[in-house]
XYZ file of C-alpha atoms in Angstrom:
743
model
C -0.011 0.001 0.017
C 1.432 3.363 -1.010
C 1.580 6.464 1.201
C -1.484 8.057 -0.323
C -3.615 4.977 0.250
C -2.422 4.753 3.862
C -3.271 8.394 4.404
C -6.749 7.865 3.003
C -7.300 4.811 5.214
C -6.246 6.828 8.254
C -8.648 9.683 7.445
C -11.593 7.296 6.923
C -10.789 5.490 10.178
C -10.846 8.773 12.087
C -14.063 9.837 10.398
C -15.673 6.574 11.490
C -14.556 7.316 15.053
C -16.480 10.614 15.218
C -19.567 10.612 17.461
C -22.904 9.702 15.834
C -26.133 11.664 15.972
C -27.899 11.786 19.328
C -30.914 9.615 20.097
C -33.454 12.461 19.668
C -32.124 13.275 16.169
C -32.231 9.577 15.249
C -35.771 9.265 16.592
C -36.879 12.410 14.714
C -35.487 10.999 11.478
C -37.308 7.685 12.121
C -40.644 9.320 12.966
C -40.641 11.767 10.054
C -39.987 8.896 7.664
C -43.373 7.355 8.645
C -46.559 8.593 7.058
C -48.702 7.813 10.130
C -46.593 9.885 12.556
C -48.616 12.570 14.359
C -47.366 16.115 15.022
C -47.979 15.763 18.778
C -45.575 12.830 18.861
C -42.769 14.968 17.379
C -43.581 17.883 19.668
C -43.493 15.623 22.779
C -40.127 14.163 21.659
C -38.526 17.604 21.200
C -40.003 18.997 24.393
C -38.395 16.121 26.346
C -35.057 17.908 25.892
C -35.491 21.458 27.266
C -32.200 22.722 25.820
C -33.095 21.377 22.360
C -36.607 22.763 22.638
C -35.266 26.230 23.537
C -32.905 26.221 20.532
C -35.709 25.128 18.183
C -37.947 27.885 19.448
C -35.167 30.454 18.944
C -34.633 29.237 15.337
C -38.360 29.553 14.717
C -38.322 33.142 16.042
C -35.411 33.955 13.683
C -37.526 33.185 10.651
C -39.498 35.935 8.896
C -42.845 34.521 10.101
C -41.516 33.985 13.612
C -40.074 37.511 13.868
C -43.581 39.016 14.115
C -45.274 36.254 16.142
C -45.121 35.285 19.779
C -43.361 31.865 19.536
C -42.505 30.475 22.947
C -43.295 26.716 22.673
C -42.394 23.876 20.346
C -46.035 23.336 19.547
C -46.391 26.984 18.599
C -43.179 26.730 16.449
C -44.570 23.711 14.590
C -47.837 25.485 13.877
C -46.023 28.652 12.779
C -43.195 27.379 10.606
C -44.396 23.887 9.788
C -43.653 20.256 10.621
C -40.804 19.917 8.088
C -39.153 23.183 9.199
C -39.113 22.008 12.828
C -37.669 18.648 11.752
C -34.884 20.426 9.852
C -34.248 22.748 12.796
C -33.870 19.755 15.143
C -31.381 18.072 12.771
C -29.454 21.334 12.309
C -29.196 21.960 16.039
C -28.241 18.385 16.740
C -25.497 18.307 14.079
C -24.193 21.718 15.209
C -24.019 20.635 18.890
C -22.458 17.269 17.961
C -19.642 18.833 15.930
C -19.005 21.595 18.456
C -18.767 19.078 21.309
C -16.317 17.026 19.239
C -14.244 20.147 18.468
C -14.010 21.136 22.111
C -11.497 18.357 22.797
C -9.421 19.049 19.713
C -6.415 21.375 19.441
C -7.504 24.520 17.719
C -6.205 24.819 14.157
C -3.991 27.779 13.365
C -5.487 28.585 10.001
C -8.924 26.995 9.740
C -11.449 29.320 11.406
C -14.379 27.284 12.717
C -16.507 30.373 13.526
C -15.960 31.686 9.980
C -16.955 28.241 8.697
C -20.274 28.355 10.576
C -20.945 31.917 9.382
C -20.358 30.739 5.831
C -22.624 27.727 6.325
C -25.358 29.932 7.812
C -25.013 32.363 4.912
C -25.477 29.545 2.414
C -28.382 28.162 4.436
C -30.156 31.502 4.608
C -29.732 32.283 0.926
C -30.704 28.738 -0.110
C -33.897 29.064 1.951
C -34.688 32.409 0.271
C -33.961 31.030 -3.198
C -36.299 28.127 -2.501
C -38.974 30.605 -1.446
C -38.435 32.844 -4.534
C -38.655 29.832 -6.807
C -42.018 28.836 -5.363
C -41.102 26.245 -2.735
C -43.335 25.700 0.250
C -42.207 26.064 3.856
C -41.028 22.424 3.956
C -38.896 22.899 0.848
C -37.496 26.110 2.290
C -36.602 24.361 5.542
C -34.903 21.540 3.612
C -32.885 24.060 1.678
C -31.870 25.791 4.878
C -30.692 22.489 6.426
C -28.863 21.545 3.206
C -27.037 24.861 3.195
C -26.166 24.552 6.886
C -24.470 21.180 6.525
C -23.317 21.347 2.869
C -19.657 21.564 4.056
C -20.028 18.865 6.712
C -16.952 17.088 5.310
C -14.768 20.181 5.756
C -15.749 20.488 9.410
C -15.149 16.766 9.953
C -11.684 16.963 8.385
C -10.825 19.925 10.657
C -11.581 17.642 13.626
C -9.773 14.479 12.497
C -6.836 15.916 10.503
C -6.328 19.530 11.645
C -2.706 20.001 10.650
C -2.959 18.762 7.031
C -6.179 20.800 6.667
C -4.313 23.913 7.851
C -1.673 23.257 5.248
C -4.349 22.871 2.593
C -5.783 26.265 3.674
C -2.342 27.877 3.401
C -1.827 26.467 -0.084
C -5.251 27.552 -1.238
C -4.733 31.059 0.199
C -1.696 31.548 -2.079
C -3.902 31.034 -5.132
C -1.482 28.494 -6.608
C -3.875 25.561 -6.103
C -7.556 25.136 -5.269
C -8.661 24.083 -1.823
C -10.212 20.755 -2.937
C -7.079 19.884 -4.939
C -4.869 20.711 -1.925
C -6.981 18.435 0.292
C -6.784 15.657 -2.290
C -2.998 16.003 -2.412
C -2.479 16.188 1.374
C -5.297 13.995 2.752
C -6.101 11.623 -0.129
C -9.722 12.894 -0.392
C -11.595 16.190 -0.713
C -14.175 17.557 1.821
C -17.105 16.523 -0.402
C -16.117 12.812 -0.280
C -15.421 13.031 3.452
C -18.854 14.611 4.033
C -20.589 11.935 1.945
C -18.860 9.249 3.948
C -19.997 10.761 7.264
C -23.561 11.537 6.044
C -24.066 7.953 4.931
C -22.728 6.743 8.292
C -25.310 8.949 10.060
C -28.104 7.706 7.715
C -29.022 11.229 6.627
C -31.728 11.491 3.941
C -30.463 10.862 0.332
C -31.226 14.428 -0.778
C -28.967 15.819 1.965
C -26.236 13.315 1.081
C -26.365 14.556 -2.527
C -26.077 18.162 -1.404
C -23.052 17.407 0.803
C -21.387 15.335 -1.924
C -22.196 17.152 -5.174
C -22.742 20.859 -4.402
C -19.274 21.712 -5.717
C -19.703 20.077 -9.156
C -19.773 22.251 -12.352
C -23.190 23.576 -13.427
C -23.552 21.221 -16.464
C -23.020 18.190 -14.195
C -25.579 19.493 -11.663
C -28.166 20.192 -14.332
C -27.680 16.787 -15.940
C -28.682 14.960 -12.774
C -32.161 13.935 -11.534
C -34.093 17.138 -10.677
C -32.971 18.254 -7.221
C -33.783 21.900 -6.693
C -32.367 21.846 -3.173
C -28.973 20.808 -4.583
C -29.116 23.548 -7.238
C -30.187 26.165 -4.643
C -27.359 25.217 -2.276
C -24.738 25.153 -5.068
C -25.850 28.620 -6.290
C -25.934 29.991 -2.721
C -22.477 28.691 -2.001
C -21.072 30.413 -5.069
C -22.856 33.712 -4.237
C -21.837 33.729 -0.539
C -18.255 33.004 -1.493
C -18.345 36.049 -3.766
C -19.369 38.096 -0.735
C -16.205 36.754 1.002
C -18.290 35.281 3.771
C -16.093 32.144 3.897
C -13.272 30.538 5.928
C -9.614 30.867 4.791
C -8.744 29.119 1.559
C -12.343 29.292 0.222
C -12.214 31.925 -2.429
C -14.843 32.578 -5.120
C -16.023 29.421 -6.915
C -16.036 29.567 -10.705
C -19.445 28.227 -11.690
C -22.084 29.136 -14.259
C -24.474 30.976 -11.942
C -26.724 31.960 -14.812
C -27.467 28.320 -15.683
C -28.334 27.566 -12.053
C -30.572 30.633 -11.802
C -32.364 29.543 -14.936
C -33.071 26.113 -13.417
C -34.674 27.839 -10.403
C -36.550 30.339 -12.610
C -34.765 33.352 -11.097
C -32.925 36.301 -12.567
C -29.871 38.123 -11.252
C -32.020 41.009 -9.936
C -33.870 38.666 -7.596
C -30.630 37.556 -5.997
C -29.185 41.065 -5.824
C -32.298 42.089 -3.860
C -31.604 39.384 -1.262
C -27.906 39.958 -0.736
C -28.079 43.128 1.460
C -29.997 41.139 4.121
C -27.644 38.157 4.325
C -25.290 39.480 6.993
C -28.126 40.574 9.323
C -29.941 37.258 9.012
C -26.698 35.277 9.594
C -26.160 37.198 12.875
C -29.741 36.413 13.996
C -29.564 32.706 13.099
C -26.143 32.376 14.676
C -27.510 33.689 17.954
C -30.283 31.137 17.830
C -27.761 28.337 17.363
C -25.597 29.628 20.207
C -22.777 30.662 17.912
C -20.730 33.663 19.037
C -21.088 35.855 15.960
C -20.368 39.585 15.669
C -23.206 41.963 14.776
C -24.187 42.708 11.215
C -21.946 45.723 10.699
C -18.858 43.956 12.068
C -19.729 40.931 9.992
C -19.798 43.075 6.852
C -16.471 44.663 7.781
C -14.992 41.219 8.165
C -16.229 40.276 4.721
C -14.701 43.467 3.283
C -11.410 42.655 5.091
C -11.514 39.129 3.653
C -12.099 40.620 0.223
C -9.096 42.912 0.617
C -6.994 40.031 1.819
C -8.098 38.022 -1.110
C -7.099 40.854 -3.440
C -3.690 41.099 -1.765
C -3.181 37.357 -2.180
C -4.357 37.613 -5.755
C -1.945 40.490 -6.478
C 0.892 38.659 -4.829
C 0.048 35.523 -6.797
C -0.074 37.527 -9.978
C 3.315 39.076 -9.276
C 4.752 35.649 -8.639
C 3.091 34.400 -11.814
C 4.515 37.282 -13.852
C 7.965 36.625 -12.435
C 7.546 32.902 -13.149
C 6.346 33.663 -16.697
C 9.335 35.884 -17.266
C 11.665 33.121 -16.032
C 9.844 30.594 -18.204
C 10.057 32.951 -21.200
C 13.811 33.377 -20.619
C 14.200 29.591 -20.266
C 12.247 28.971 -23.467
C 14.370 31.583 -25.235
C 17.486 29.851 -23.939
C 16.102 26.518 -25.171
C 15.339 28.001 -28.597
C 18.845 29.547 -28.834
C 20.472 26.250 -27.824
C 18.388 24.193 -30.236
C 19.076 26.583 -33.103
C 22.815 26.141 -32.475
C 22.653 22.338 -32.470
C 20.177 22.032 -35.324
C 21.269 19.656 -38.063
C 24.000 17.099 -37.650
C 25.975 18.520 -34.743
C 28.796 16.356 -33.361
C 28.826 15.378 -29.650
C 31.671 17.815 -29.002
C 29.780 20.506 -30.865
C 26.702 19.898 -28.655
C 28.918 19.965 -25.592
C 30.212 23.369 -26.680
C 26.598 24.575 -27.111
C 25.794 23.283 -23.612
C 28.733 25.329 -22.264
C 27.455 28.457 -24.044
C 23.928 27.875 -22.737
C 25.167 27.369 -19.153
C 27.423 30.427 -19.505
C 24.413 32.527 -20.552
C 22.171 31.109 -17.753
C 24.744 31.569 -15.016
C 26.322 34.783 -16.291
C 29.856 33.428 -16.627
C 32.089 30.444 -15.989
C 34.848 28.298 -17.392
C 34.183 24.889 -18.858
C 35.857 21.569 -19.620
C 33.941 18.581 -20.996
C 34.749 14.938 -20.299
C 33.386 12.251 -22.581
C 33.795 8.757 -21.107
C 33.416 5.978 -23.655
C 31.666 2.771 -22.644
C 34.372 0.686 -24.325
C 37.683 0.475 -22.408
C 40.235 3.006 -23.540
C 40.810 6.680 -22.988
C 38.483 9.509 -22.003
C 38.130 12.555 -24.202
C 38.868 15.826 -22.375
C 37.390 18.788 -24.287
C 38.816 22.168 -23.305
C 36.436 25.019 -24.266
C 36.292 28.795 -24.164
C 33.411 30.543 -22.371
C 31.677 30.921 -25.758
C 31.750 27.097 -26.148
C 34.436 27.091 -28.851
C 36.490 23.902 -28.571
C 40.138 24.757 -28.053
C 41.619 21.329 -27.654
C 40.575 17.661 -27.399
C 43.008 15.387 -25.603
C 42.954 11.766 -24.507
C 43.409 10.805 -20.864
C 43.388 7.541 -18.968
C 39.865 6.483 -17.961
C 38.712 7.689 -14.549
C 35.944 5.675 -12.884
C 32.939 7.548 -11.520
C 31.923 6.956 -7.910
C 28.593 6.736 -6.080
C 27.721 9.688 -3.873
C 25.802 9.267 -0.595
C 22.637 10.601 -2.246
C 22.854 7.831 -4.886
C 24.036 10.040 -7.725
C 27.136 9.366 -9.736
C 30.108 11.714 -9.246
C 33.377 12.118 -11.049
C 36.723 13.254 -9.624
C 37.514 15.601 -12.492
C 40.698 16.841 -10.775
C 42.310 13.542 -11.829
C 42.438 14.967 -15.363
C 45.494 17.106 -15.981
C 43.688 19.697 -18.207
C 41.122 20.228 -15.431
C 43.854 20.807 -12.853
C 45.499 23.254 -15.230
C 42.325 25.349 -15.582
C 40.784 25.277 -12.117
C 42.133 25.906 -8.656
C 42.438 22.599 -6.837
C 41.350 24.215 -3.573
C 37.962 25.396 -4.877
C 37.107 22.252 -6.827
C 34.946 22.817 -9.933
C 31.281 21.776 -10.119
C 30.536 18.635 -12.132
C 27.359 18.526 -14.201
C 26.148 15.192 -15.607
C 25.051 16.122 -19.139
C 24.109 12.737 -20.565
C 24.435 9.042 -19.898
C 23.806 6.213 -22.387
C 25.056 2.798 -23.345
C 27.694 4.529 -25.501
C 29.220 6.418 -22.583
C 28.798 9.328 -20.146
C 29.310 13.052 -20.742
C 30.261 15.422 -17.922
C 30.843 19.194 -17.811
C 33.269 20.567 -15.240
C 32.657 24.289 -14.590
C 32.862 27.070 -12.047
C 29.668 28.831 -13.069
C 27.357 29.956 -10.264
C 23.975 28.288 -10.593
C 22.877 28.608 -6.950
C 20.544 31.558 -7.650
C 16.828 30.849 -8.068
C 16.678 32.032 -11.679
C 19.901 30.385 -12.800
C 19.278 27.133 -10.888
C 15.724 26.774 -12.073
C 16.674 27.546 -15.681
C 19.529 25.046 -15.584
C 17.235 22.329 -14.231
C 14.811 22.912 -17.065
C 17.566 23.235 -19.673
C 19.247 20.000 -18.624
C 16.503 17.915 -20.201
C 16.976 19.760 -23.504
C 20.754 19.332 -23.228
C 20.379 15.651 -22.511
C 18.049 15.167 -25.492
C 20.397 17.076 -27.826
C 23.444 15.141 -26.583
C 21.577 11.881 -26.982
C 20.630 12.828 -30.545
C 24.197 13.854 -31.363
C 25.578 10.624 -29.998
C 22.959 8.656 -31.889
C 23.935 10.499 -35.085
C 27.615 9.893 -34.409
C 26.915 6.178 -33.787
C 24.827 6.054 -36.963
C 27.654 7.718 -38.921
C 30.214 5.266 -37.530
C 27.997 2.336 -38.336
C 27.358 3.764 -41.796
C 31.107 4.039 -42.361
C 31.630 0.539 -41.043
C 28.868 -0.711 -43.318
C 30.367 1.142 -46.284
C 33.776 -0.357 -45.552
C 32.232 -3.795 -45.137
C 30.424 -3.358 -48.440
C 33.669 -2.268 -50.066
C 35.424 -5.262 -48.594
C 32.692 -7.583 -49.818
C 32.905 -6.026 -53.274
C 36.706 -6.421 -53.276
C 36.441 -9.997 -52.078
C 33.859 -10.734 -54.727
C 36.039 -9.112 -57.339
C 38.999 -11.100 -56.074
C 36.907 -14.289 -56.119
C 35.854 -13.716 -59.720
C 39.364 -12.769 -60.623
C 40.810 -15.842 -58.915
C 38.297 -18.074 -60.657
C 39.075 -16.455 -63.991
C 42.802 -16.785 -63.388
C 42.350 -20.427 -62.380
C 40.551 -21.117 -65.617
C 43.121 -19.125 -67.560
C 45.894 -20.881 -65.708
C 44.582 -24.283 -66.677
C 44.449 -23.168 -70.286
C 47.887 -21.579 -70.094
C 49.400 -24.623 -68.439
C 48.022 -26.914 -71.123
C 49.096 -24.543 -73.897
C 52.584 -24.152 -72.398
C 52.949 -27.895 -72.204
C 51.847 -28.304 -75.800
C 54.098 -25.438 -77.047
C 57.212 -26.653 -75.288
C 57.671 -29.680 -77.565
C 57.632 -27.888 -80.944
C 59.563 -24.997 -79.410
C 62.313 -27.429 -78.358
C 62.497 -28.788 -81.901
C 62.593 -25.296 -83.394
C 65.354 -24.194 -81.007
C 67.441 -27.357 -81.553
C 67.184 -27.279 -85.331
C 67.980 -23.557 -85.412
C 71.134 -24.164 -83.399
C 72.258 -26.954 -85.788
C 71.455 -24.755 -88.757
C 73.457 -21.855 -87.334
C 76.548 -24.070 -87.028
C 76.327 -25.233 -90.651
C 75.679 -21.873 -92.301
C 78.744 -20.000 -93.452
C 77.028 -16.971 -94.858
C 76.897 -14.304 -92.140
C 73.434 -13.066 -93.013
C 71.958 -16.559 -92.932
C 73.773 -17.364 -89.677
C 72.433 -14.128 -88.112
C 68.872 -15.066 -89.008
C 69.314 -18.555 -87.507
C 70.685 -17.007 -84.283
C 67.701 -14.607 -84.219
C 65.432 -17.645 -84.353
C 67.344 -19.133 -81.410
C 67.024 -15.927 -79.350
C 63.262 -15.577 -79.981
C 62.823 -19.282 -79.181
C 64.605 -18.735 -75.834
C 62.435 -15.637 -75.226
C 59.292 -17.638 -75.991
C 60.513 -20.361 -73.642
C 60.912 -17.782 -70.848
C 57.339 -16.552 -71.531
C 56.035 -20.112 -71.345
C 57.867 -20.581 -68.039
C 56.232 -17.369 -66.792
C 52.839 -18.634 -67.942
C 53.406 -21.801 -65.936
C 54.489 -19.821 -62.900
C 51.187 -17.903 -62.990
C 49.063 -20.948 -63.781
C 50.502 -23.744 -61.678
C 50.155 -24.015 -57.872
C 53.051 -22.565 -55.916
C 55.015 -24.868 -53.620
C 57.319 -23.141 -51.182
C 60.350 -24.441 -49.360
C 60.421 -22.574 -46.036
C 63.815 -21.582 -44.700
C 65.433 -18.606 -42.984
C 66.033 -15.717 -45.420
C 68.133 -12.570 -44.862
C 66.394 -9.751 -46.722
C 69.396 -7.337 -46.604
C 71.652 -9.987 -48.183
C 69.017 -10.874 -50.717
C 68.532 -7.232 -51.749
C 72.257 -6.624 -52.170
C 72.447 -9.701 -54.386
C 69.500 -8.563 -56.498
C 70.883 -5.005 -56.977
C 74.301 -6.309 -57.924
C 72.846 -8.714 -60.562
C 70.622 -6.044 -62.203
C 71.787 -4.751 -65.612
C 73.182 -1.213 -65.608
C 70.509 1.382 -66.353
C 72.027 4.552 -64.914
C 69.305 4.702 -62.288
C 70.530 4.890 -58.666
C 69.208 2.191 -56.307
C 69.688 3.024 -52.630
C 69.107 0.521 -49.781
C 67.777 2.114 -46.554
C 68.073 -0.801 -44.140
C 67.175 -0.509 -40.472
C 69.764 -1.856 -38.036
C 69.293 -5.476 -36.845
C 66.827 -6.421 -39.545
C 65.536 -9.872 -38.479
C 65.394 -12.820 -40.775
C 62.147 -13.877 -42.364
C 60.929 -17.357 -43.084
C 60.022 -18.295 -46.660
C 61.165 -19.673 -49.977
C 64.361 -17.792 -50.872
C 63.954 -18.303 -54.651
C 60.366 -17.090 -54.671
C 61.051 -14.093 -52.460
C 64.140 -13.177 -54.530
C 62.074 -13.438 -57.745
C 59.251 -11.330 -56.262
C 61.566 -8.517 -55.061
C 63.513 -8.548 -58.292
C 60.285 -8.142 -60.339
C 59.158 -5.246 -58.114
C 62.477 -3.434 -58.497
C 62.498 -4.071 -62.245
C 58.981 -2.658 -62.474
C 60.210 0.509 -60.729
C 63.173 0.757 -63.075
C 60.806 0.728 -66.068
C 58.733 3.633 -64.703
C 58.955 6.591 -67.143
C 61.127 9.425 -65.845
C 62.595 7.365 -62.997
C 66.025 8.586 -61.838
C 66.261 7.079 -58.374
C 64.893 4.100 -56.425
C 64.978 3.737 -52.628
C 64.337 0.370 -50.963
C 63.427 0.778 -47.285
C 63.395 -2.175 -44.853
C 62.246 -1.980 -41.231
C 60.407 -3.947 -38.648
C 56.695 -3.082 -38.390
C 55.616 -1.841 -34.972
C 52.116 -3.323 -35.100
C 52.950 -7.045 -35.392
C 55.878 -9.409 -35.974
C 56.327 -8.583 -39.648
C 58.992 -7.049 -41.806
C 57.997 -4.043 -43.942
C 59.651 -3.332 -47.332
C 58.916 -0.250 -49.460
C 60.251 0.187 -53.003
C 59.911 3.860 -53.952
C 60.667 5.512 -57.303
C 60.456 9.110 -58.491
C 58.933 8.274 -61.876
C 55.608 9.212 -63.395
C 53.581 7.112 -60.945
C 50.687 4.800 -61.677
C 47.523 5.732 -63.561
C 44.183 4.871 -62.016
C 43.704 2.121 -64.600
C 47.165 0.699 -63.858
C 46.496 0.910 -60.071
C 43.413 -1.250 -60.538
C 44.845 -3.827 -62.932
C 48.541 -3.917 -62.070
C 48.346 -7.436 -60.651
C 46.251 -8.818 -63.514
C 48.191 -11.341 -65.657
C 49.207 -10.091 -69.082
C 48.353 -6.501 -68.151
C 50.831 -3.813 -69.249
C 50.511 -0.037 -69.272
C 53.389 0.292 -71.730
C 52.954 1.149 -75.470
C 53.474 -1.220 -78.413
C 56.357 -3.640 -78.024
C 55.334 -3.960 -74.380
C 56.391 -6.599 -71.892
C 54.120 -9.629 -71.435
C 52.742 -8.191 -68.153
C 53.550 -11.073 -65.868
C 56.146 -9.589 -63.533
C 53.836 -8.153 -60.832
C 51.327 -11.024 -60.951
C 54.214 -13.479 -60.359
C 55.544 -11.276 -57.549
C 52.119 -11.176 -55.912
C 51.718 -14.953 -56.145
C 55.154 -15.579 -54.602
C 54.661 -13.027 -51.830
C 51.230 -14.402 -50.902
C 52.518 -17.984 -51.064
C 55.048 -17.041 -48.355
C 52.430 -15.485 -46.060
C 53.081 -11.939 -47.156
C 51.103 -8.995 -48.550
C 51.817 -6.647 -51.437
C 50.137 -3.389 -52.520
C 50.814 -0.365 -54.682
C 50.278 3.329 -54.133
C 51.301 6.693 -55.559
C 53.567 8.893 -53.488
C 52.337 12.380 -52.599
C 55.542 13.959 -53.900
C 55.559 12.005 -57.171
C 56.380 8.480 -58.183
C 55.037 5.158 -56.999
C 55.535 2.949 -53.938
C 55.289 -0.805 -53.692
C 54.687 -2.103 -50.151
C 55.596 -5.636 -49.110
C 54.997 -7.211 -45.705
C 56.664 -10.554 -44.824
C 56.576 -12.769 -41.754
C 59.503 -12.514 -39.399
C 61.130 -15.757 -38.482
C 60.169 -16.952 -34.988
C 62.907 -18.295 -32.649
C 62.866 -22.044 -32.357
C 61.197 -23.230 -29.155
C 62.174 -26.866 -29.519
C 65.065 -26.908 -27.019
C 62.948 -25.343 -24.330
C 60.061 -27.738 -24.926
C 62.408 -30.699 -24.947
C 63.949 -29.538 -21.698
C 60.533 -29.164 -20.061
C 59.313 -32.499 -21.369
C 62.484 -34.187 -20.170
C 62.065 -32.813 -16.667
C 65.242 -30.735 -16.870
C 65.785 -27.045 -16.301
C 66.259 -24.744 -19.198
C 69.976 -24.551 -18.605
C 70.180 -28.386 -18.723
C 70.667 -28.792 -14.984
C-alpha cells in the first residue's frame, strides 16, 4: 500500500470514530420517515429535551414569520413554521451541537477558522432558503434548503476535527492562489471535503437528498443540471457560489467559478432577484447564529470582516499575480534559452559541438564560468577531455586515462575531475569545480566541469529545465555519431565484400586461364624445343653471315618464348614453397648487384638489426627482383629507394620500393596485378612480372600493394613474416624434466 492509500485509510478510520447523531435526532428521522406519525408525537419528543426545545424555538423566532409572532413553545413553532421546518431545525441543532462538542476536545487549528466556517454555512443556508422561497417552494422545501445549506460543508468540518494540521496546510496552499482548496486536500489527505462529508452523512443515515447536497454541491453547473431534478442541490450550489463572492467564507475558500446563470435559470430566477436578497444576508446570519448559540459579531462587524476578507483575497491575488508574472518571465527566458540552444545544435551537430553549445547555454544562464567537457566511452580506452572557451568554442581535445565515477551518498554518480591534468590546469584545486552530468547512455557518459554559479533561483531553475533539452540534444548527437560510424563501417564492409567478390571472380578467372595456359605451355614446349634445336644446328652449318644471323635470331626468340612459357606456368600452376630462414638485406644486395646497368641509382635504406624472415628464398628473390624491375621501367625514374624496417604493429617485416617516376595511372593501379596487363605502349612486356611477384609473396604469407607517393612516383609495399625463434630446445627440456639450462 502506497503512502497516499495509507493516508486515506487513516482519514476514513478517524471519520468513522467521530460521534454519531444523538438519540433524539435519530428518533426524529425515524418518525418523520413514517406517514402515520402525528405532530404531537414529534412535539413531545422535542419537548423532552429542554435545551433542544429552547434552541428550536429560537430558530423559529429567527424566521421571517416567527419574527412578528409570539413563539414560545415547540407546539407553537410547529404550527407557525411547519412540521418539516421544525424537523430540519432539530437536525441542524443536533449536528451543530455534535460537531461543536467534538471540536471542544481538539487542538484549535492555526489557519482553519471554525467560527468563519459556521458563518459561511449559515449564509449559504439563509440564501438557499430564500432562493427556495423565490422559486415557489413551500415552507417544507425552504426548511430543507436551509438544512442543506447549513451542513453542505459537513466534510470540511469533519476533516478539521480528524486531520487539523494537514487541513491547515491545505488552507495555506489555497490562500496563495497556486492551487484550489479541494485539490490541496486531495494532495495532502487523499480525499476532498465533499467525499469526506458523503462518507459521514451515509454513516449517520441522513436522507439521500442531503447526502447529494453534501457530496455534489461543488460540481460544475452542467453536471448538476444533468442529474435527476434536485432543486435543493441547485439552490445550495448557487448559494455557496454567491456567498463566497461576498467573502463570507473561511480561509482558503475563495470565489467558486461556476455558471451561476445556468443555475438561476433552473430555479426560474434572474440576477435582480438575488441582488435584492444579498443586502439582508449578513443581518440574518447574525440572527440565526445567535439562535444556534454561535458567538457571531453583529451585522456591521460581519460586513467589515467580509470586506477585510475581500481585501486580503485581493492582496493574495496580487501577490500571486506578481509571482506568476515573475515565473512567466523566467519561463520565457528559459524557453528563449532552449530555442537559442536548439538553433545552435540544429542539423548534424557532433557530440563535441553539442557539448560546446551546452557550455554556451550554461554560461548565458549563469552569467559566466569556465568549462571543460569529459566524454567517457563505454568501451575500455581513454576519455576525451574537451577544453572550451566561455563561448563554447572547442580549443583542444586530448585523450586521458579512464577515470571511474563513484557513487555519492545521495545515490548520484560523481566524477573526480581533478584527476584529469587539463582540469587541474584550468581550475584551482582548492575550490574544486562543479561537475554537471550532461548525458548518460550505453555509449558512454558526458560530464561538464565548470565554475559557473547556478545557486541563484533564476539560474538554478533555468539550468534544471535546460538539462532535459541538453540531454536530449546530446543523446541525438551521440545517436547520429553512432549512426555515422555504423554507416562508415557498413560502407567499408560493403567495399570489402565487393573487393572480395572481385577477387573471387578474378581468382576463378585466373584459375581457368591458368589451366588453359598450363596446357598450352605444355603443348608449345615440344615444338619449341624442336625449333630451338634445329635452329642451333642450322646456325653451325651456315657459313654466310646473313643466314647465320637469321638462325641465331630464331634461337634468341625461341629462348624468349621459352621464358614466356615458363612465366605462364608460374602464374598458372600451384606454388610450392620451401620454407627456410632468409636474410632480406643480403638478398637485396644480391638482387641489386645482378641487375643490368641502367644509370638509375638504387639506394638501400636498411634498419639496423633487420631480423630474418621465413620463406622460400627463390620465390622471395624473384618477387623482389620483379618489383624493382617494375620501378626501373617507370617513365622518368632517376632514383629508387628500398626501405626495410620492422613493423611496430605485429611481428612482420616491412619493405617499401619507392621511385620518383611518373607514378601509376588509375587504370594501372586497378589492374597492375592482372596477368598479361601492361601499361606500356606497343612492343610492351608480357605483363607477368607483378602477378608473379604477388603470387610468390602471398605464397610465403606476405602482402603486397601499390600506391602513388604524394611527392611524385610510386611505392610498392611488401609485408613478410619474421622468423620466430625455435622453441624446440625449451620444450624438450621441459618434457624431459630438466631445467632450461640443462641442470
